Coordinates of C-alpha atoms in Angstrom, one line a residue:
Chain A
X1 CA -35.9 62.2 219.3
X2 CA -35.2 64.0 216.0
X3 CA -34.4 67.7 216.4
X4 CA -35.1 70.0 213.5
X5 CA -34.0 73.6 213.3
X6 CA -36.2 75.9 211.1
X7 CA -34.5 79.0 209.6
X8 CA -35.5 81.3 206.8
X9 CA -32.6 82.0 204.3
X10 CA -35.1 83.7 201.9
X11 CA -38.3 85.3 203.1
X12 CA -40.2 85.4 206.4
X13 CA -43.1 83.3 207.7
X14 CA -45.7 84.4 210.3
X15 CA -46.1 83.3 213.8
X16 CA -49.4 81.7 212.8
X17 CA -47.6 79.5 210.2
X18 CA -45.2 78.4 212.9
X19 CA -47.9 77.8 215.5
X20 CA -50.1 75.7 213.1
X21 CA -47.1 73.5 212.2
X22 CA -45.9 73.2 215.8
X23 CA -49.4 72.1 216.8
X24 CA -49.6 69.5 214.1
X25 CA -46.1 68.2 214.9
X26 CA -46.9 68.0 218.6
X27 CA -49.9 65.8 218.1
X28 CA -48.8 63.6 215.1
X29 CA -45.0 63.5 215.4
X30 CA -44.1 63.1 219.0
X31 CA -40.6 61.9 218.0
X32 CA -39.9 65.2 216.4
X33 CA -38.7 68.3 218.2
X34 CA -39.2 71.5 216.2
X35 CA -37.1 74.6 216.9
X36 CA -38.3 77.6 214.9
X37 CA -35.6 80.2 215.0
X38 CA -37.0 83.8 215.7
X39 CA -35.2 85.0 212.6
X40 CA -37.9 83.3 210.6
X41 CA -40.3 86.2 211.5
X42 CA -37.9 89.0 210.9
X43 CA -38.4 91.3 207.9
X44 CA -36.0 93.5 206.1
X45 CA -37.2 94.7 202.7
X46 CA -37.9 91.6 200.6
X47 CA -36.0 89.3 203.0
X48 CA -36.3 87.6 206.4
X49 CA -33.6 89.9 207.8
X50 CA -30.4 91.3 206.2
X51 CA -28.0 89.0 204.3
X52 CA -25.7 88.9 207.3
X53 CA -28.5 88.1 209.7
X54 CA -29.9 85.2 207.5
X55 CA -26.4 84.0 207.0
X56 CA -25.6 84.0 210.7
X57 CA -28.7 82.0 211.6
X58 CA -28.2 79.5 208.8
X59 CA -24.6 78.9 210.0
X60 CA -25.7 78.7 213.6
X61 CA -28.3 76.0 212.8
X62 CA -25.9 74.1 210.6
X63 CA -23.0 74.1 213.1
X64 CA -25.2 73.2 216.1
X65 CA -24.6 69.5 216.9
X66 CA -27.9 69.4 218.7
X67 CA -29.9 69.5 215.4
X68 CA -30.3 66.6 213.0
X69 CA -32.0 68.5 210.2
X70 CA -32.3 72.1 209.0
X71 CA -35.7 72.8 207.5
X72 CA -36.0 75.9 205.4
X73 CA -39.1 77.9 206.4
X74 CA -40.1 79.3 203.0
X75 CA -38.9 80.2 199.5
X76 CA -39.5 83.5 197.8
X77 CA -36.0 84.8 197.0
X78 CA -32.8 85.4 198.8
X79 CA -30.9 82.1 199.5
X80 CA -28.5 82.6 196.6
X81 CA -27.2 85.8 198.3
X82 CA -25.8 83.8 201.3
X83 CA -25.2 80.2 200.1
X84 CA -21.5 80.6 199.2
X85 CA -20.6 82.5 202.4
X86 CA -22.5 79.9 204.5
X87 CA -20.4 77.0 203.2
X88 CA -17.2 79.0 204.0
X89 CA -18.4 79.2 207.6
X90 CA -19.7 75.6 208.0
X91 CA -17.9 73.4 210.5
X92 CA -17.6 69.6 210.3
X93 CA -20.9 69.5 212.2
X94 CA -22.8 70.6 209.2
X95 CA -21.7 67.5 207.5
X96 CA -24.3 65.4 209.5
X97 CA -27.3 67.6 208.6
X98 CA -30.3 66.8 206.4
X99 CA -31.4 70.0 204.6
X100 CA -35.0 70.2 203.5
X101 CA -36.8 72.6 201.2
X102 CA -37.5 73.5 197.6
X103 CA -38.2 76.5 195.4
X104 CA -35.7 79.2 196.4
X105 CA -34.1 76.9 198.9
X106 CA -32.9 75.0 195.9
X107 CA -29.8 77.3 195.8
X108 CA -28.8 75.9 199.1
X109 CA -29.7 72.3 198.3
X110 CA -27.7 72.5 195.1
X111 CA -24.7 74.2 196.6
X112 CA -24.5 71.8 199.6
X113 CA -24.9 68.9 197.2
X114 CA -22.1 70.2 195.1
X115 CA -19.9 70.6 198.2
X116 CA -21.0 67.2 199.5
X117 CA -22.2 68.6 202.8
X118 CA -24.9 66.6 204.5
X119 CA -28.0 65.4 202.6
X120 CA -30.0 67.7 200.4
X121 CA -33.7 66.9 200.2
X122 CA -36.4 68.5 198.0
X123 CA -39.3 68.6 200.3
X124 CA -42.3 70.7 201.4
X125 CA -41.5 73.7 203.7
X126 CA -43.1 75.0 206.8
X127 CA -44.9 77.8 204.9
X128 CA -46.7 75.2 202.8
X129 CA -49.1 74.9 205.8
X130 CA -50.9 77.9 204.1
X131 CA -51.8 75.8 201.1
X132 CA -55.1 74.0 200.7
X133 CA -54.3 70.6 202.0
X134 CA -51.1 72.0 203.4
X135 CA -51.2 69.7 206.4
X136 CA -50.5 66.8 204.2
X137 CA -47.4 68.6 202.8
X138 CA -46.1 69.2 206.3
X139 CA -46.8 65.6 207.3
X140 CA -44.8 64.4 204.3
X141 CA -41.7 66.3 205.3
X142 CA -42.0 65.5 209.1
X143 CA -42.8 61.8 208.2
X144 CA -39.7 61.6 205.9
X145 CA -37.5 63.0 208.6
X146 CA -38.8 60.3 210.9
X147 CA -38.1 57.5 208.4
X148 CA -41.4 57.3 206.5
X149 CA -40.6 56.8 202.8
X150 CA -44.3 56.9 201.6
X151 CA -43.9 60.6 200.5
X152 CA -41.1 59.9 198.1
X153 CA -41.5 60.9 194.5
X154 CA -42.7 57.7 192.9
X155 CA -40.4 57.6 189.9
X156 CA -37.2 57.4 192.0
X157 CA -35.1 54.5 190.7
X158 CA -31.6 53.4 190.2
X159 CA -30.2 56.7 188.9
X160 CA -29.3 59.4 191.3
X161 CA -31.9 62.2 191.2
X162 CA -32.3 65.9 192.0
X163 CA -35.3 68.1 192.0
X164 CA -35.4 71.9 191.5
X165 CA -37.5 74.8 190.6
X166 CA -36.8 75.5 186.9
X167 CA -35.8 79.1 187.5
X168 CA -33.6 78.2 190.4
X169 CA -31.7 75.6 188.6
X170 CA -31.4 77.8 185.5
X171 CA -29.9 80.5 187.7
X172 CA -27.5 78.1 189.3
X173 CA -26.0 77.0 186.0
X174 CA -22.4 78.1 185.6
X175 CA -22.2 79.6 189.1
X176 CA -19.9 78.5 191.9
X177 CA -23.0 76.8 193.5
X178 CA -23.9 74.5 190.6
X179 CA -23.6 70.8 191.4
X180 CA -22.4 68.3 188.7
X181 CA -25.4 66.5 187.5
X182 CA -23.9 64.0 185.1
X183 CA -25.8 60.7 185.2
X184 CA -28.6 62.2 187.3
X185 CA -32.3 62.3 186.7
X186 CA -33.1 66.0 186.9
X187 CA -36.7 66.9 187.9
X188 CA -37.9 70.5 187.4
X189 CA -41.1 72.3 188.3
X190 CA -42.3 75.9 187.8
X191 CA -44.9 78.3 189.1
X192 CA -46.3 81.7 188.0
X193 CA -44.2 82.0 184.9
X194 CA -45.5 82.7 181.4
X195 CA -44.9 79.9 178.9
X196 CA -42.6 82.0 176.9
X197 CA -40.5 82.4 180.0
X198 CA -40.6 78.6 180.6
X199 CA -39.4 78.1 177.1
X200 CA -36.6 80.7 177.6
X201 CA -35.5 78.9 180.8
X202 CA -35.5 75.5 179.0
X203 CA -33.4 77.1 176.2
X204 CA -30.9 78.1 178.9
X205 CA -31.0 75.1 181.2
X206 CA -30.8 72.3 178.7
X207 CA -27.6 73.9 177.3
X208 CA -26.1 73.2 180.7
X209 CA -27.4 69.6 181.3
X210 CA -25.3 67.6 178.9
X211 CA -24.6 64.2 180.3
X212 CA -27.6 63.9 182.6
X213 CA -29.5 60.6 182.6
X214 CA -32.7 62.4 181.7
X215 CA -35.2 65.1 182.6
X216 CA -38.6 64.7 184.3
X217 CA -41.1 67.6 184.2
X218 CA -43.0 68.4 187.4
X219 CA -46.0 70.6 187.5
X220 CA -45.9 74.0 185.7
X221 CA -48.7 75.7 187.6
X222 CA -50.4 79.1 187.9
X223 CA -49.2 80.1 184.4
X224 CA -50.3 83.7 183.9
X225 CA -52.6 84.4 180.9
X226 CA -50.7 86.2 178.2
X227 CA -52.1 88.6 175.6
X228 CA -51.9 85.6 173.2
X229 CA -51.5 81.9 173.5
X230 CA -48.0 80.6 173.4
X231 CA -48.8 77.8 171.0
X232 CA -47.8 74.7 172.9
X233 CA -47.8 73.4 176.5
X234 CA -45.0 73.0 179.0
X235 CA -44.4 69.3 178.2
X236 CA -44.0 70.1 174.5
X237 CA -41.5 72.9 175.5
X238 CA -39.5 70.5 177.6
X239 CA -39.5 67.8 174.9
X240 CA -38.4 70.4 172.3
X241 CA -35.3 71.5 174.2
X242 CA -34.5 68.0 175.5
X243 CA -34.5 66.7 171.9
X244 CA -32.3 69.6 170.8
X245 CA -29.6 68.6 173.3
X246 CA -30.1 64.9 173.1
X247 CA -31.4 64.7 176.7
X248 CA -33.8 61.8 177.3
X249 CA -37.2 63.1 178.3
X250 CA -38.5 60.7 180.9
X251 CA -42.0 61.9 181.5
X252 CA -43.6 63.6 184.5
X253 CA -42.4 64.1 188.1
X254 CA -44.8 64.4 191.0
X255 CA -43.4 67.7 192.3
X256 CA -44.6 71.3 192.1
X257 CA -45.6 74.4 194.1
X258 CA -48.6 72.6 195.7
X259 CA -49.5 70.5 198.6
X260 CA -48.9 67.3 196.7
X261 CA -45.2 68.1 196.1
X262 CA -43.3 64.9 196.8
X263 CA -39.9 64.3 198.3
X264 CA -36.7 63.8 196.4
X265 CA -33.5 63.1 198.3
X266 CA -30.6 64.2 196.2
X267 CA -28.2 61.6 195.0
Chain B
X1 CA -28.6 103.8 148.4
X2 CA -28.6 101.7 151.5
X3 CA -30.9 98.7 151.4
X4 CA -32.4 97.4 154.6
X5 CA -34.2 94.2 155.1
X6 CA -36.7 94.0 158.0
X7 CA -37.6 90.6 159.3
X8 CA -39.1 89.4 162.6
X9 CA -37.2 86.6 164.3
X10 CA -39.4 86.9 167.4
X11 CA -42.8 88.5 167.4
X12 CA -44.9 90.2 164.8
X13 CA -45.5 93.9 164.0
X14 CA -48.6 95.5 162.4
X15 CA -49.0 97.0 159.0
X16 CA -49.6 100.3 160.7
X17 CA -46.1 100.1 162.4
X18 CA -44.5 99.4 159.1
X19 CA -46.4 102.1 157.2
X20 CA -45.5 104.8 159.8
X21 CA -41.8 103.9 159.6
X22 CA -41.9 103.7 155.8
X23 CA -43.4 107.1 155.6
X24 CA -40.8 108.6 158.0
X25 CA -38.0 107.0 156.1
X26 CA -39.3 108.2 152.7
X27 CA -39.4 111.8 153.8
X28 CA -36.3 112.0 156.0
X29 CA -34.0 109.3 154.8
X30 CA -34.1 109.3 151.0
X31 CA -30.8 107.4 150.9
X32 CA -32.4 104.4 152.6
X33 CA -34.5 101.7 150.9
X34 CA -36.6 99.8 153.4
X35 CA -37.9 96.3 152.6
X36 CA -40.3 95.0 155.2
X37 CA -40.6 91.3 154.7
X38 CA -44.3 90.1 154.8
X39 CA -43.3 87.6 157.4
X40 CA -43.2 90.5 159.9
X41 CA -47.0 90.5 160.0
X42 CA -47.5 86.7 160.3
X43 CA -48.7 85.2 163.6
X44 CA -48.4 81.7 164.9
X45 CA -49.0 81.5 168.7
X46 CA -46.6 83.7 170.4
X47 CA -44.4 84.2 167.4
X48 CA -44.2 85.9 164.0
X49 CA -44.7 82.5 162.2
X50 CA -43.3 79.1 163.1
X51 CA -39.7 78.5 163.9
X52 CA -39.0 77.2 160.4
X53 CA -40.7 80.2 158.8
X54 CA -38.9 82.8 160.9
X55 CA -35.6 80.9 160.3
X56 CA -36.2 80.8 156.5
X57 CA -36.9 84.5 156.3
X58 CA -33.9 85.5 158.5
X59 CA -31.6 83.3 156.3
X60 CA -33.2 84.7 153.2
X61 CA -32.5 88.3 154.3
X62 CA -29.0 87.4 155.5
X63 CA -27.9 85.6 152.3
X64 CA -29.4 88.2 149.9
X65 CA -26.5 90.3 148.5
X66 CA -28.9 93.1 147.7
X67 CA -29.2 94.1 151.4
X68 CA -26.7 96.0 153.4
X69 CA -28.4 95.6 156.8
X70 CA -30.9 93.4 158.5
X71 CA -33.1 95.3 160.9
X72 CA -35.1 93.2 163.4
X73 CA -38.7 94.4 163.6
X74 CA -39.5 93.7 167.2
X75 CA -38.4 91.8 170.3
X76 CA -40.7 89.9 172.6
X77 CA -39.4 86.4 172.6
X78 CA -38.4 83.8 170.0
X79 CA -35.0 84.6 168.5
X80 CA -33.1 82.0 170.7
X81 CA -35.1 79.2 169.0
X82 CA -33.6 79.9 165.6
X83 CA -30.3 81.6 166.1
X84 CA -28.1 78.5 166.0
X85 CA -29.8 77.0 162.9
X86 CA -29.6 80.4 161.1
X87 CA -25.8 80.5 161.5
X88 CA -25.6 77.0 160.1
X89 CA -27.4 78.2 156.9
X90 CA -25.7 81.5 156.4
X91 CA -23.6 81.9 153.3
X92 CA -20.5 84.2 153.0
X93 CA -22.9 87.0 152.0
X94 CA -24.1 87.3 155.6
X95 CA -20.6 88.3 156.5
X96 CA -21.2 91.8 155.0
X97 CA -24.4 92.5 156.9
X98 CA -25.1 95.0 159.7
X99 CA -27.6 93.5 162.2
X100 CA -29.7 95.9 164.2
X101 CA -32.0 95.4 167.2
X102 CA -32.1 94.9 170.9
X103 CA -34.1 93.1 173.6
X104 CA -34.9 89.6 172.4
X105 CA -32.9 90.3 169.2
X106 CA -29.9 90.2 171.5
X107 CA -29.8 86.4 171.1
X108 CA -28.9 87.0 167.5
X109 CA -26.6 90.0 168.0
X110 CA -24.7 87.9 170.6
X111 CA -24.6 84.7 168.5
X112 CA -23.4 86.6 165.4
X113 CA -20.8 88.5 167.4
X114 CA -19.5 85.2 168.8
X115 CA -19.4 83.7 165.3
X116 CA -17.8 86.9 163.8
X117 CA -20.5 87.3 161.2
X118 CA -21.1 90.8 160.1
X119 CA -21.6 93.7 162.6
X120 CA -24.0 93.4 165.5
X121 CA -25.5 96.7 166.7
X122 CA -27.7 97.4 169.7
X123 CA -30.2 99.8 168.2
X124 CA -33.9 100.8 168.3
X125 CA -36.2 98.5 166.3
X126 CA -39.1 99.2 163.9
X127 CA -41.7 98.5 166.5
X128 CA -40.3 101.3 168.7
X129 CA -42.4 103.6 166.5
X130 CA -45.2 102.8 168.9
X131 CA -43.5 104.5 171.8
X132 CA -44.0 108.1 172.8
X133 CA -41.3 109.9 170.9
X134 CA -40.8 106.7 168.9
X135 CA -40.0 108.7 165.7
X136 CA -36.7 109.8 167.3
X137 CA -35.8 106.2 168.1
X138 CA -36.5 105.2 164.4
X139 CA -34.4 108.3 163.2
X140 CA -31.5 107.1 165.4
X141 CA -31.3 103.7 163.8
X142 CA -31.9 104.9 160.2
X143 CA -29.4 107.8 160.8
X144 CA -26.8 105.4 162.1
X145 CA -27.2 103.1 159.1
X146 CA -26.6 106.2 156.9
X147 CA -23.4 107.1 158.8
X148 CA -24.7 109.5 161.4
X149 CA -22.9 108.8 164.7
X150 CA -24.9 111.3 166.9
X151 CA -27.1 108.5 168.2
X152 CA -24.2 106.5 169.7
X153 CA -24.3 105.7 173.4
X154 CA -22.1 108.5 174.9
X155 CA -19.8 106.5 177.1
X156 CA -18.4 104.4 174.2
X157 CA -14.6 104.7 174.5
X158 CA -11.5 102.7 173.9
X159 CA -12.8 99.3 175.2
X160 CA -14.9 97.2 172.9
X161 CA -18.5 97.3 174.1
X162 CA -21.7 95.3 173.9
X163 CA -25.2 96.1 175.1
X164 CA -27.9 93.6 176.0
X165 CA -31.1 93.2 177.8
X166 CA -30.2 91.7 181.2
X167 CA -32.5 88.7 180.9
X168 CA -31.3 88.0 177.3
X169 CA -27.6 88.1 178.2
X170 CA -28.3 86.0 181.4
X171 CA -30.0 83.3 179.3
X172 CA -27.1 83.4 176.7
X173 CA -24.6 82.5 179.4
X174 CA -23.1 79.1 178.9
X175 CA -25.0 78.4 175.7
X176 CA -23.5 77.8 172.3
X177 CA -24.6 81.4 171.4
X178 CA -22.7 83.2 174.1
X179 CA -19.9 85.5 172.8
X180 CA -16.6 85.8 174.7
X181 CA -16.8 89.2 176.5
X182 CA -13.3 89.4 178.0
X183 CA -12.0 93.0 178.1
X184 CA -15.4 94.3 176.9
X185 CA -17.5 96.9 178.6
X186 CA -20.9 95.2 179.1
X187 CA -24.0 97.3 179.2
X188 CA -27.3 95.8 180.4
X189 CA -30.9 97.2 180.7
X190 CA -34.1 95.6 181.9
X191 CA -37.8 96.2 181.7
X192 CA -40.9 94.9 183.5
X193 CA -39.0 92.7 186.0
X194 CA -39.4 92.7 189.8
X195 CA -36.3 93.9 191.6
X196 CA -35.9 90.5 193.2
X197 CA -35.8 89.1 189.6
X198 CA -33.2 91.7 188.7
X199 CA -31.1 90.7 191.7
X200 CA -31.4 87.0 190.7
X201 CA -30.3 87.8 187.1
X202 CA -27.3 89.7 188.4
X203 CA -26.4 86.8 190.7
X204 CA -26.4 84.6 187.6
X205 CA -24.9 86.9 185.0
X206 CA -22.0 88.3 187.1
X207 CA -20.8 84.7 187.7
X208 CA -20.3 84.4 184.0
X209 CA -18.6 87.8 183.3
X210 CA -15.2 87.2 184.8
X211 CA -12.6 89.1 182.8
X212 CA -14.8 91.9 181.4
X213 CA -13.5 95.4 181.5
X214 CA -16.5 96.6 183.4
X215 CA -20.3 96.8 183.6
X216 CA -22.6 99.7 182.9
X217 CA -26.2 99.8 184.0
X218 CA -28.8 101.0 181.5
X219 CA -32.3 101.9 182.6
X220 CA -34.3 99.4 184.6
X221 CA -37.8 100.5 183.8
X222 CA -41.5 99.6 184.5
X223 CA -40.5 97.7 187.6
X224 CA -43.8 96.1 188.8
X225 CA -44.9 96.9 192.3
X226 CA -44.3 93.9 194.6
X227 CA -46.2 93.1 197.8
X228 CA -43.3 94.6 199.7
X229 CA -40.3 96.9 198.8
X230 CA -37.1 95.0 197.8
X231 CA -34.9 97.1 200.0
X232 CA -32.5 98.7 197.5
X233 CA -32.5 100.0 193.9
X234 CA -31.2 98.5 190.7
X235 CA -27.9 100.3 190.9
X236 CA -27.2 99.0 194.4
X237 CA -28.0 95.5 193.1
X238 CA -25.6 95.9 190.2
X239 CA -22.9 97.2 192.5
X240 CA -23.4 94.4 195.0
X241 CA -22.9 91.6 192.4
X242 CA -20.1 93.4 190.5
X243 CA -18.2 93.8 193.8
X244 CA -18.7 90.2 194.6
X245 CA -17.1 89.1 191.4
X246 CA -14.5 91.9 191.2
X247 CA -16.1 93.4 188.1
X248 CA -15.6 97.2 187.8
X249 CA -18.9 99.0 188.0
X250 CA -18.5 101.9 185.5
X251 CA -21.8 103.7 186.1
X252 CA -24.8 104.2 183.9
X253 CA -25.5 103.5 180.2
X254 CA -27.9 105.5 178.1
X255 CA -29.8 102.4 176.9
X256 CA -33.2 101.0 177.8
X257 CA -36.7 99.9 176.6
X258 CA -37.6 103.5 175.6
X259 CA -37.4 106.0 172.8
X260 CA -34.1 107.4 174.2
X261 CA -32.4 104.0 173.8
X262 CA -28.9 104.8 172.2
X263 CA -26.9 102.8 169.7
X264 CA -24.0 100.5 170.7
X265 CA -22.1 98.8 167.9
X266 CA -20.6 95.6 169.2
X267 CA -16.8 95.5 169.4

């Protein structure tokens, strides 16, 4: 039996989200025991509870030897406010955890990878059940936890890899949470950002990625319509800034804010 | 006679913008000669001409000994794409220039300040004529160029100071354009960003501002309404992150994306 704790370091989910995923897990993944922490449903302003509440619950899940994995319920925003304090309070038990999530959860995945605590995995989150085809996203994460590798991002190869939301990784750069990414393949995806903002983020990010093995571009989706066209697409933007910093552009990655989002274990 | 070159390293202005400012300058600032480069009206995708075109014109204005100041026409986005190449092509003549602008022009102000080329000044731009009360913004910049110090940001004191758009300075961090800001008072303002995005930018920025004398918060305006309240205001956000990094929070700064935006000479 694999025991998974679900907590919400960023924003809340609904009881309906949790019930739908629990029902799917009960039928299709009998080897998985899902424990959705009640904190996942709490609301304080933008967040799923105050910083101290989200921190306490993340630490509780991490330090509980009864759990094999900690699955982040949903992104949004907020994990960067508690990541550093969480690491300070982790016991040796946290070392054995697998951490799963993406988007805003990338602050935690990155920080734990930097600190070499457990195994960080870019993977669909519980709240992805809301997406069209969201059941498949849930199956991918639960299957991976159970040992099924069919949901892995297909380009994974000999180089160590990481996957991040473009904004999240850009904000990590230069902070105490940023992992060293030398010799890594770095995959990035983005959602709901104007192309000029994507360009701006690539300006910033590529200045910090010297020494990586290469960059792969995931999906850049739901780009808002601007008052005028930007003039080139997201791939051309990525190629421009990679070339500027002598970073090999390796092509596309099968990740994004959608139900097809594939799994990338860090390292 | 003070001769000012106006160019557009980011996005274009209209002939009407230029004509209104030229008319105001002709009547009220007879000691100023305004040369609006035709590139300011060009359009290519998001930008006021291609990267190479905007770069050429910026370099042309900077290296022309007939100009005392280079006034950036408008922000938007685009200056970070040409700042580094511009410096590579500047002659010794650029050393005598005063550079004026804010918002996206901050990439240039910061980069030139880092490279110790001329004098960078956070100041209203030509396109501010469009704002309600925009004539006063234009008068502030033209007056400052002519020696009038009444438009200076009122908190300027013994410490060297800089002023930036929050997003712009956050994106500069860790890049080859980022000036050293140790012992500086750093003023930041923002416009049209959600409060969660402001919080995210402060998470990032304050991690890079160790050793500054303190931070002042300009106006955070036109905050879009989110699907839920963030839970605290921009000042509380700034105080939170300053405290986290032991940065003195010094209060407000009279800068922002508005006609009241005051002048901050760097240094």
